[in-house]
Short mmCIF file of C-alpha atoms in Angstrom, two decimals:
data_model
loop_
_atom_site.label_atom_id
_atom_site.label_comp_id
_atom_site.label_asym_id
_atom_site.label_seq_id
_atom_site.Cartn_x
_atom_site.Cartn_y
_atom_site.Cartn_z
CA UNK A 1 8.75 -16.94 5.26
CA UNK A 2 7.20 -13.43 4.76
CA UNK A 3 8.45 -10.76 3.16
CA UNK A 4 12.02 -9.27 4.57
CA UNK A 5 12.64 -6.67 2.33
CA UNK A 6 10.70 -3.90 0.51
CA UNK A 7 12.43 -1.90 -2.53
CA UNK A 8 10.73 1.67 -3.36
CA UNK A 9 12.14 2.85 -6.70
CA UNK A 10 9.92 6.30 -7.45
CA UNK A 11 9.52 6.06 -11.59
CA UNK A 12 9.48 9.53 -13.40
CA UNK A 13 10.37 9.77 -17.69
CA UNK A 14 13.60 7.64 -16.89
CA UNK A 15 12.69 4.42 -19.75
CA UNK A 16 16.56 4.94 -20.75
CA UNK A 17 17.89 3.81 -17.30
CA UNK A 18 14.69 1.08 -16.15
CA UNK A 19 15.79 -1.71 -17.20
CA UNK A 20 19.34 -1.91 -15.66
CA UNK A 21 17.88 -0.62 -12.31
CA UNK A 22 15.29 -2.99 -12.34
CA UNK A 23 17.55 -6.07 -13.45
CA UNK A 24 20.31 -5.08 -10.71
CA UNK A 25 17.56 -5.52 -8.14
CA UNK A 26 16.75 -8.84 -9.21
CA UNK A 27 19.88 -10.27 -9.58
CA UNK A 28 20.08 -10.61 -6.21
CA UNK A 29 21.12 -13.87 -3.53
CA UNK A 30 17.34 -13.14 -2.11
CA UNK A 31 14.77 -16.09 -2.80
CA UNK A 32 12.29 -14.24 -5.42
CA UNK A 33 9.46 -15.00 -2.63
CA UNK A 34 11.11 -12.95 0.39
CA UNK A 35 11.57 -9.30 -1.23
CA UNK A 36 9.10 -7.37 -3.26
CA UNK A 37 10.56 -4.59 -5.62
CA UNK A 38 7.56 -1.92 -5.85
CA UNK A 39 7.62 0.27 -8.43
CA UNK A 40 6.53 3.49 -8.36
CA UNK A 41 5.26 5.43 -11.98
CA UNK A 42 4.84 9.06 -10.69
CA UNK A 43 3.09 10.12 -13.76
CA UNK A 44 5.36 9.32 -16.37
CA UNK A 45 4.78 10.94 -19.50
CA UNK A 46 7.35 8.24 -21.52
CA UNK A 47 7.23 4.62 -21.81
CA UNK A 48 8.81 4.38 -18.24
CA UNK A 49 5.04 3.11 -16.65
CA UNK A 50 5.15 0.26 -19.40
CA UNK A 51 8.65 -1.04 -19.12
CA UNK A 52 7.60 -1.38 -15.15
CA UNK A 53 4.63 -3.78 -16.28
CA UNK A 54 6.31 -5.66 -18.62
CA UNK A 55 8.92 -6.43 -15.83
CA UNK A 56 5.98 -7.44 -13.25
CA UNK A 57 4.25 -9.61 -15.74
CA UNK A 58 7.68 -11.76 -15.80
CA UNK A 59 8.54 -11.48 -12.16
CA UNK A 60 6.11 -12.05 -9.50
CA UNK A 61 8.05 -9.74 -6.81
CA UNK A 62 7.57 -6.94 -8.64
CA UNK A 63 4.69 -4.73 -7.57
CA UNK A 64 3.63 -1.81 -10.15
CA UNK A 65 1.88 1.75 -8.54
CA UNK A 66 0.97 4.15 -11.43
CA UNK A 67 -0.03 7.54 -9.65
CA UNK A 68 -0.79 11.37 -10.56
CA UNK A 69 2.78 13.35 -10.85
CA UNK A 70 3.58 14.38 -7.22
CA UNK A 71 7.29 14.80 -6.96
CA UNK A 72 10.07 12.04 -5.28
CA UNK A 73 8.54 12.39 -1.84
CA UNK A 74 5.31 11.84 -2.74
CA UNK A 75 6.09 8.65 -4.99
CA UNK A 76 8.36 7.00 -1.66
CA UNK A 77 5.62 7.72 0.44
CA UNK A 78 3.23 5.79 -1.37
CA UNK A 79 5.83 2.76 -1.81
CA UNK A 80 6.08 2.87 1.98
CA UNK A 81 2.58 3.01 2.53
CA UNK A 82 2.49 -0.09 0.17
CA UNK A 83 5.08 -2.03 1.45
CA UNK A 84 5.00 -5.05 3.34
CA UNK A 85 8.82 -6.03 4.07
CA UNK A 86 10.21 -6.27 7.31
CA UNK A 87 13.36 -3.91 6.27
CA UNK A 88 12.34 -1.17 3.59
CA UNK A 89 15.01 0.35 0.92
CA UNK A 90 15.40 3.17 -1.61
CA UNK A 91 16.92 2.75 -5.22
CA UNK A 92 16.68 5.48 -7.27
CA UNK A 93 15.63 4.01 -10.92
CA UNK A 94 18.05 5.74 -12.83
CA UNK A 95 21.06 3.88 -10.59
CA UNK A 96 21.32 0.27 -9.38
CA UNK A 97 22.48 -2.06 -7.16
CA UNK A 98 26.04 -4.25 -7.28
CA UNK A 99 24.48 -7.69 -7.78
CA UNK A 100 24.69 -10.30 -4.64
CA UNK A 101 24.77 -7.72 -2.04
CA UNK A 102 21.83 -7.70 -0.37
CA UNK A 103 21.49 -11.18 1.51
CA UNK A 104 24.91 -9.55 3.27
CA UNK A 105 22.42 -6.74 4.16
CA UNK A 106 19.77 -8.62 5.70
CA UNK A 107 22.27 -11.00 7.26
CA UNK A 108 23.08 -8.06 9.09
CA UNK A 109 20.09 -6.50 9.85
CA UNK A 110 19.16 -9.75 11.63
CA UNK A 111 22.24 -11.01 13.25
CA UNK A 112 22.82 -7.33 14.99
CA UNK A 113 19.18 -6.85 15.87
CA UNK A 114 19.67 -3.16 13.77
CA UNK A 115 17.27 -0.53 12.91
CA UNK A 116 19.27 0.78 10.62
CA UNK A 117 21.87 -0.20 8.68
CA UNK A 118 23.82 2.43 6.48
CA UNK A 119 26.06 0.85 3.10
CA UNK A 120 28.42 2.66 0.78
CA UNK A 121 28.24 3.55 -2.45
CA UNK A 122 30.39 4.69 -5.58
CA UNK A 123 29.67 7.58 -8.63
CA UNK A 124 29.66 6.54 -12.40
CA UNK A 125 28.78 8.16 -15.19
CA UNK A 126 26.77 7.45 -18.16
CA UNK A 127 28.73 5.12 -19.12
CA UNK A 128 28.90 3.21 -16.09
CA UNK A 129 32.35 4.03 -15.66
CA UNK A 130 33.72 4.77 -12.03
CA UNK A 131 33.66 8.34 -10.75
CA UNK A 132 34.85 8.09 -7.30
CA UNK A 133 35.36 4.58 -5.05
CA UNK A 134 33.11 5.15 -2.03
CA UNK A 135 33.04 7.36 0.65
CA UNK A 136 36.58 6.91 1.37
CA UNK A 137 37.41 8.90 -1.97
CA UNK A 138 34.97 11.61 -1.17
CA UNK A 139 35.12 12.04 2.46
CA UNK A 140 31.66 11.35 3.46
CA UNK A 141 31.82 9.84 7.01
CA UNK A 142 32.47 7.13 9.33
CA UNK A 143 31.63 3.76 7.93
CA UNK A 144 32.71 1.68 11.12
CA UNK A 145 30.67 -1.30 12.08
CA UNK A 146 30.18 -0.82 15.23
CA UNK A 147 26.51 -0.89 16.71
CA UNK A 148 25.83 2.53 18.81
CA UNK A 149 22.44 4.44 19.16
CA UNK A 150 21.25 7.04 16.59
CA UNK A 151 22.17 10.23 18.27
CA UNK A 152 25.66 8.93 18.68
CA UNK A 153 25.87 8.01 15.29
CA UNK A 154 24.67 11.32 13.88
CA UNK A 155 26.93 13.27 15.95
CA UNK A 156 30.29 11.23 15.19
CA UNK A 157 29.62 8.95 12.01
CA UNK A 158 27.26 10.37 9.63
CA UNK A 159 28.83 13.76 8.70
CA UNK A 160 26.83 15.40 5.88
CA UNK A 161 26.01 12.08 3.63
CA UNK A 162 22.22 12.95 4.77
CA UNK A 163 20.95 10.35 1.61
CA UNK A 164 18.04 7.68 1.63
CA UNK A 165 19.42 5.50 -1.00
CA UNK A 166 22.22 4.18 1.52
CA UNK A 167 20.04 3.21 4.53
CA UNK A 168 18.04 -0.28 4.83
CA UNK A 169 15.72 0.72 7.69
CA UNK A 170 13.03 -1.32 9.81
CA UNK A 171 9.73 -1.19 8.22
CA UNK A 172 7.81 -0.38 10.88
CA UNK A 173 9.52 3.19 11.65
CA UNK A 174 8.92 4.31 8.08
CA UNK A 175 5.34 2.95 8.23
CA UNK A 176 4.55 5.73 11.24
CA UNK A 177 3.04 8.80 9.11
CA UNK A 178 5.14 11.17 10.87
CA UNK A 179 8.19 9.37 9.68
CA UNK A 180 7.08 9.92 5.63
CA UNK A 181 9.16 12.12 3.26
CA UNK A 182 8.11 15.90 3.24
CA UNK A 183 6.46 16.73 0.19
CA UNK A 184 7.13 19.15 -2.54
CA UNK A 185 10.77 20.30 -1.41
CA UNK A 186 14.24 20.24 -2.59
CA UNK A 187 16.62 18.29 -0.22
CA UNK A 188 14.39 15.97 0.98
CA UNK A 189 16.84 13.33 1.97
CA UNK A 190 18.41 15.94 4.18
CA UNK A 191 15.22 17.05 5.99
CA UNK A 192 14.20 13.10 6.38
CA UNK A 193 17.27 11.86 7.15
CA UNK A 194 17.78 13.33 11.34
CA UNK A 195 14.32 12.66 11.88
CA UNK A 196 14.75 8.63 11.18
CA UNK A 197 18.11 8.15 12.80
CA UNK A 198 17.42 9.69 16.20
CA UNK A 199 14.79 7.33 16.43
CA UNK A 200 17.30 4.31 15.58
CA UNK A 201 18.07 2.44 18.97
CA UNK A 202 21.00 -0.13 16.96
CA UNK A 203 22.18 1.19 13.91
CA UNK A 204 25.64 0.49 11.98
CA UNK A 205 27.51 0.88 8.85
CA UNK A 206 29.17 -1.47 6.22
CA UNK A 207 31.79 -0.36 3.93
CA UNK A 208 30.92 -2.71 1.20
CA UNK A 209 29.86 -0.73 -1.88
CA UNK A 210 26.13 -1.98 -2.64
CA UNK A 211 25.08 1.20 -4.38
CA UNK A 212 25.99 2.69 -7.76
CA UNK A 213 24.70 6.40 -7.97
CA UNK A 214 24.57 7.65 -12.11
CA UNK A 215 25.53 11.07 -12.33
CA UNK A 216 23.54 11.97 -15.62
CA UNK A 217 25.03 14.83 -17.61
CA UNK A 218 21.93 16.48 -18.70
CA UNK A 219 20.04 16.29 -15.15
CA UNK A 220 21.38 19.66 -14.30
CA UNK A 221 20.21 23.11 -16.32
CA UNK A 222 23.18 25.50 -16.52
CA UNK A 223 20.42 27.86 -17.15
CA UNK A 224 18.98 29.77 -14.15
CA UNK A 225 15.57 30.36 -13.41
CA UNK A 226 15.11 32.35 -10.80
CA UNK A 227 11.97 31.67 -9.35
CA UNK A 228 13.48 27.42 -9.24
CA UNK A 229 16.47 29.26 -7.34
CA UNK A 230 14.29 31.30 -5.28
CA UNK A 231 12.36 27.51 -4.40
CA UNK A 232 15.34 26.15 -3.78
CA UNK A 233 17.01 28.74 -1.47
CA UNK A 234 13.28 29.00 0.24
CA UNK A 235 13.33 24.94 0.80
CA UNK A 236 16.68 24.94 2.49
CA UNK A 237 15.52 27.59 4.82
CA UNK A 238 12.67 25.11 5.45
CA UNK A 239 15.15 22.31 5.69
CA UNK A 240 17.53 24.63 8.02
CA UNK A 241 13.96 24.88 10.44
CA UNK A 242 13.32 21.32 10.09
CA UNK A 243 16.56 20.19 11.37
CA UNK A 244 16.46 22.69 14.20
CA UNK A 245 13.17 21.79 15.33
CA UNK A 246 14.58 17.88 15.36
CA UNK A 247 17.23 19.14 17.62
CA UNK A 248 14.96 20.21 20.02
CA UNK A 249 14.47 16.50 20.72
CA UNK A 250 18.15 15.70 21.46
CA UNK A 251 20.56 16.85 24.57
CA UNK A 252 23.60 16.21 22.32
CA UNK A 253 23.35 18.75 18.82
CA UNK A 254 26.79 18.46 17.61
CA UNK A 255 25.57 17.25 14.29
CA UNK A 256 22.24 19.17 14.02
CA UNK A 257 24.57 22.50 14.50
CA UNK A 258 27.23 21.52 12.56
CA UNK A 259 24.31 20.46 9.60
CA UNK A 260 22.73 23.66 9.80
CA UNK A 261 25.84 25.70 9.10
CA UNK A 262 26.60 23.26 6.04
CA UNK A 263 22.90 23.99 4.81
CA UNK A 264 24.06 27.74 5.27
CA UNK A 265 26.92 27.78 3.70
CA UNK A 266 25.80 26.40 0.42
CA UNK A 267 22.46 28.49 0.85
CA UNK A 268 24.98 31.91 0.56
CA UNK A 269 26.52 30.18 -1.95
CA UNK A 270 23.73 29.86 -4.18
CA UNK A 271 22.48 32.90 -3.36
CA UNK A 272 26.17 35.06 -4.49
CA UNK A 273 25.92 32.65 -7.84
CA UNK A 274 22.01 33.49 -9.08
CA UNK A 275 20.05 35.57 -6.88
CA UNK A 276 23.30 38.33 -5.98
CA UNK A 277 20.40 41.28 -5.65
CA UNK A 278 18.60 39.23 -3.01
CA UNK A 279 21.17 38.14 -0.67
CA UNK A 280 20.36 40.90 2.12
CA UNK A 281 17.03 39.28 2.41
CA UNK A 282 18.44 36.08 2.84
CA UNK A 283 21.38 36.51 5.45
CA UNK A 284 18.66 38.33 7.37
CA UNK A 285 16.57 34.83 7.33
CA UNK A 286 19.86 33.00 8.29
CA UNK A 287 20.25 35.65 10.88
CA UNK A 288 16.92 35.50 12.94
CA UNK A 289 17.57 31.61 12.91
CA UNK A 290 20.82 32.17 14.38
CA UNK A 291 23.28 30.17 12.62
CA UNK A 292 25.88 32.62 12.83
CA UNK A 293 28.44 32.15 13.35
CA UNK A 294 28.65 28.87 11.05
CA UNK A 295 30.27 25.92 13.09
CA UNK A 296 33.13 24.61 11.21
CA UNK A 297 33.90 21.05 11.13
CA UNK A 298 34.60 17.86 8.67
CA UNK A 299 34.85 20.20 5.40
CA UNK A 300 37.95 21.10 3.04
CA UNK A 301 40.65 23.66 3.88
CA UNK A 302 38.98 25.77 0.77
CA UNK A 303 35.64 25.41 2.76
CA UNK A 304 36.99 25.83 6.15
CA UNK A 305 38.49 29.11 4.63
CA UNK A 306 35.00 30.21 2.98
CA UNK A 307 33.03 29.68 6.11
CA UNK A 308 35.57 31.60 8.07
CA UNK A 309 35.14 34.51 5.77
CA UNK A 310 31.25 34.00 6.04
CA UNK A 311 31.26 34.50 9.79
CA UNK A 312 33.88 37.36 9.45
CA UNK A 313 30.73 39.25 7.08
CA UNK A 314 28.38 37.05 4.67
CA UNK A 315 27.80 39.93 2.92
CA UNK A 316 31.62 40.04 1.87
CA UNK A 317 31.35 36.07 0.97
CA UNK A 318 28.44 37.01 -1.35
CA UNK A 319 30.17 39.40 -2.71
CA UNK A 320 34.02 37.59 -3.48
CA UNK A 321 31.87 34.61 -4.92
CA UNK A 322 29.83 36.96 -7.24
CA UNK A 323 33.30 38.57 -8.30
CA UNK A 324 35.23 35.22 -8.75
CA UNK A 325 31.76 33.70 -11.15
#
C-alpha cells in the first residue's frame, strides 16, 4: 500500500509546542508505512528545525523541509508540493490531533468516495484545558454527514469556519498550482478556502472532534502598529476581491455574499479600533466593491444589530465603536 495520507505542519520558532504536535500525529491507528508527516522549518531562528530532525531520525514517516522564512502560505505550499499521500491535511504545530482519529477519517474518505471531508474541533489553552466543545459551542456551521456537492455545501453548511486545519482533502486538487495558498497575506485560510470547495464534487462533515486548536496568550500584540493594521485591513480587501472573483464561477452566491459582508464587517471594525483617521478611505474601497448593504445572516443578535447600523451609515458604526473603545 502507498501512501494515503500526507500531514503539512509549517514550523516557525514554536520548539515549546513541537513535540506534543508531533507525538499527537503519531499516535495514530495508521500503519507507520501509509502516512508521511512532513515537516516544514520556515526559517526557524530557535531550536524548532532540530527537534523536527531528531523526530525523523526515530520515525521513518516523518519527512523534514528546512526552507528560507516565507510566511504560513509559503511553508504549506511547499509541503503540498512535497507530498505524496492520496488525502493531504493541515496541523498547525503549535496544536495537535486527539489520538486514534484519523483511520475514522480515511475510512471515510474511502467508503464515501469524498473529496473533502470537513472534522470538528475544540479551543484549549496553554494548559491544554478546554475552551469551548466544538462547533456546537461556538456556532460555526453545519456538521451533518450528508454527502452533497461543494457549492451546496458552502452555501448551507460551512457558514464562516473558512479554516484549513479542519479539511482532509484529495491530494490531487491541492497538487494543481492554482489550488496553492496565496502568499504573503493575512487570512489566508479564508481566501483558500471557496476556491477548494467549489471544486469538491462529494464532500461531508463529521462531528467527531479530531482537532485541538491552542489559543496561545502571547500570540496576539495589544500594541498597534499601524502600518501591520494598515496590511491587514489592505489583505482583507484583497481577500474581499478574491472571494468575489470565485463567485464569478458559481450561479448560486449565497455564501460568497454573505462572506463578503462578514469580511466587511470586521474590516470597519478594525478600522473604528486602530486606524479611526482612515476609515473614509476605507468605506470608499468597500463602496466601489459594492458590499453595501452588508447581507445579514448566521451571526449574533449584537452582530445582527452592528451590521444593521453599518448599512444604516458605516461612518456612524466607525464612529460608536471608536466612542465605546
Amino acid at each position: 500500500m502507498g501512501i494515503i495520507l500526507s500531514i503539512i505542519v509549517p514550523v516557525y520558532n514554536v520548539n515549546k509546542y513541537l513535540c506534543k504536535c508531533l507525538d499527537s500525529l503519531l499516535c495514530q491507528d495508521l500503519d507507520i508505512k501509509t502516512y508521511e508527516i512532513i515537516v516544514v522549518d520556515d526559517g526557524s531562528t530557535d531550536d524548532s528545525g532540530i527537534i523536527a530532525d531528531n523526530y525523523a531520525q526515530k520515525f521513518s514517516n516523518i519527512k523534514v523541509i528546512h526552507k528560507q522564512n516565507g510566511g504560513l502560505s509559503d511553508a504549506r505550499n511547499a509541503g503540498i508540493l512535497y507530498s505524496k499521500g492520496k488525502y493531504i491535511q493541515f496541523v498547525d504545530s503549535d496544536d495537535y490531533l486527539e489520538c486514534n482519529t484519523l483511520k475514522g477519517l480515511i475510512d471515510i474518505m474511502e467508503n464515501e468516495n469524498l473529496d473533502i471531508l470537513r472534522f470538528n474541533y475544540k479551543k484549549v489553552n496553554e494548559n491544554y484545558e478546554i475552551i469551548t466543545h466544538g462547533a456546537e459551542a461556538v456556532n460555526l456551521g453545519d456538521y451533518s454527514n450528508k454527502v452533497c456537492n461543494g457549492i451546496t455545501f458552502l452555501n448551507e453548511r460551512l457558514w464562516y469556519a473558512c479554516f484549513a486545519v479542519q479539511f482532509i482533502i484529495e491530494g490531487e486538487i491541492l497538487r494543481k498550482q492554482a489550488n496553492l495558498f496565496h502568499k504573503g497575506i493575512f487570512y489566508e485560510d479564508a481566501e483558500w478556502t471557496p476556491r477548494i470547495v467549489i471544486q469538491a464534487g462529494r464532500i461531508t462533515s463529521t462531528d467527531k472532534i479530531v482537532y485541538n486548536y491552542l489559543i496561545r496568550s502571547n500570540s496576539i500584540s495589544r500594541d498597534i502598529n499601524r502600518d501591520i493594521s494598515r496590511k491587514r485591513l489592505n489583505d482583507k480587501l484583497f481577500v474581499i476581491d478574491s472571494i468575489i472573483k470565485t463567485s464569478s464561477y458559481v450561479t448560486d452566491k449565497r455564501w460568497f455574499k454573505w462572506m463578503v459582508s462578514q469580511m466587511a464587517y470586521t474590516l470597519l471594525g478594525k478600522v473604528a479600533a486602530e486606524l479611526y483617521d482612515e476609515k473614509d478611505l476605507y468605506i470608499q474601497e468597500l463602496k466601489r466593491r459594492g458590499v453595501f448593504p452588508l447581507t445579514i445572516k448566521n451571526c449574533s443578535r449584537l452582530i445582527m444589530l452592528k451590521m444593521h447600523i453599518i448599512n444604516i451609515s458605516p461612518a456612524l458604526f466607525c464612529m460608536i465603536i471608536k466612542i465605546c473603545r
